[in-house]
C-alpha cells in the first residue's frame, strides 16, 4: 500500500472513531453537569406534570382531595431543585454575578414552595376561588423562572 493511501485510510478510521459517539447519540456530558441537569430536569418534569393535573383537578370541589398528593409531589420536587445549581450558572464568569444568579434561583424556588404550600392549604379548605388564584400565580412564577433561569 502506498504512503498516501495508508494516510487516507488511517484518517478515515480516525474520523470514524471520533464521530461514532456523536452519530450513536452516546455523547456524555462532563461528570458534574450531568447529575445537576438530571436532578433539576427530572424534578421539573414532576412539577410540570403536576401543573397539568391541577389545571383540570382544581375546578371541582369533588376533585380537590385527589389534588393533595399531586401538590405534595410537586413540593418534594421543588425542594430537590432548590439546592441544585442551574446549568446556566456555569456560563456566568464573574463570581459575584454567578452567586447572585444562584441566590435569585434559590429565592425563586422558595417563593414557588410558598405558593405550593398556600395552594395545599386552599385545597384543604375547599376554597376553589383561592385555588384558581394560586394556580395562576404558580403558573406565572413557573413561566418567569423558566425565562430567567433556563436557556430554552
PDB file of N, CA and C in Angstrom, residues 28-37:
ATOM      1  N   UNK A  28     -21.453  11.919  26.258  1.00  0.00           N
ATOM      2  CA  UNK A  28     -21.741  12.157  27.664  1.00  0.00           C
ATOM      3  C   UNK A  28     -21.338  13.567  28.047  1.00  0.00           C
ATOM      4  N   UNK A  29     -22.135  14.155  28.935  1.00  0.00           N
ATOM      5  CA  UNK A  29     -21.789  15.459  29.472  1.00  0.00           C
ATOM      6  C   UNK A  29     -20.693  15.279  30.511  1.00  0.00           C
ATOM      7  N   UNK A  30     -19.950  16.352  30.801  1.00  0.00           N
ATOM      8  CA  UNK A  30     -18.954  16.256  31.869  1.00  0.00           C
ATOM      9  C   UNK A  30     -19.600  15.786  33.167  1.00  0.00           C
ATOM     10  N   UNK A  31     -18.848  15.100  33.993  1.00  0.00           N
ATOM     11  CA  UNK A  31     -19.362  14.418  35.182  1.00  0.00           C
ATOM     12  C   UNK A  31     -20.265  15.277  36.050  1.00  0.00           C
ATOM     13  N   UNK A  32     -19.864  16.459  36.436  1.00  0.00           N
ATOM     14  CA  UNK A  32     -20.658  17.281  37.343  1.00  0.00           C
ATOM     15  C   UNK A  32     -21.943  17.790  36.733  1.00  0.00           C
ATOM     16  N   UNK A  33     -21.910  18.173  35.472  1.00  0.00           N
ATOM     17  CA  UNK A  33     -23.081  18.757  34.831  1.00  0.00           C
ATOM     18  C   UNK A  33     -24.198  17.747  34.638  1.00  0.00           C
ATOM     19  N   UNK A  34     -23.859  16.523  34.317  1.00  0.00           N
ATOM     20  CA  UNK A  34     -24.877  15.521  34.033  1.00  0.00           C
ATOM     21  C   UNK A  34     -25.814  15.344  35.216  1.00  0.00           C
ATOM     22  N   UNK A  35     -25.276  15.221  36.410  1.00  0.00           N
ATOM     23  CA  UNK A  35     -26.095  14.985  37.588  1.00  0.00           C
ATOM     24  C   UNK A  35     -26.962  16.200  37.908  1.00  0.00           C
ATOM     25  N   UNK A  36     -26.384  17.404  37.859  1.00  0.00           N
ATOM     26  CA  UNK A  36     -27.153  18.616  38.139  1.00  0.00           C
ATOM     27  C   UNK A  36     -28.311  18.740  37.160  1.00  0.00           C
ATOM     28  N   UNK A  37     -27.998  18.582  35.907  1.00  0.00           N
ATOM     29  CA  UNK A  37     -29.008  18.719  34.868  1.00  0.00           C
ATOM     30  C   UNK A  37     -30.123  17.704  35.084  1.00  0.00           C
TER      31      UNK A  37
END
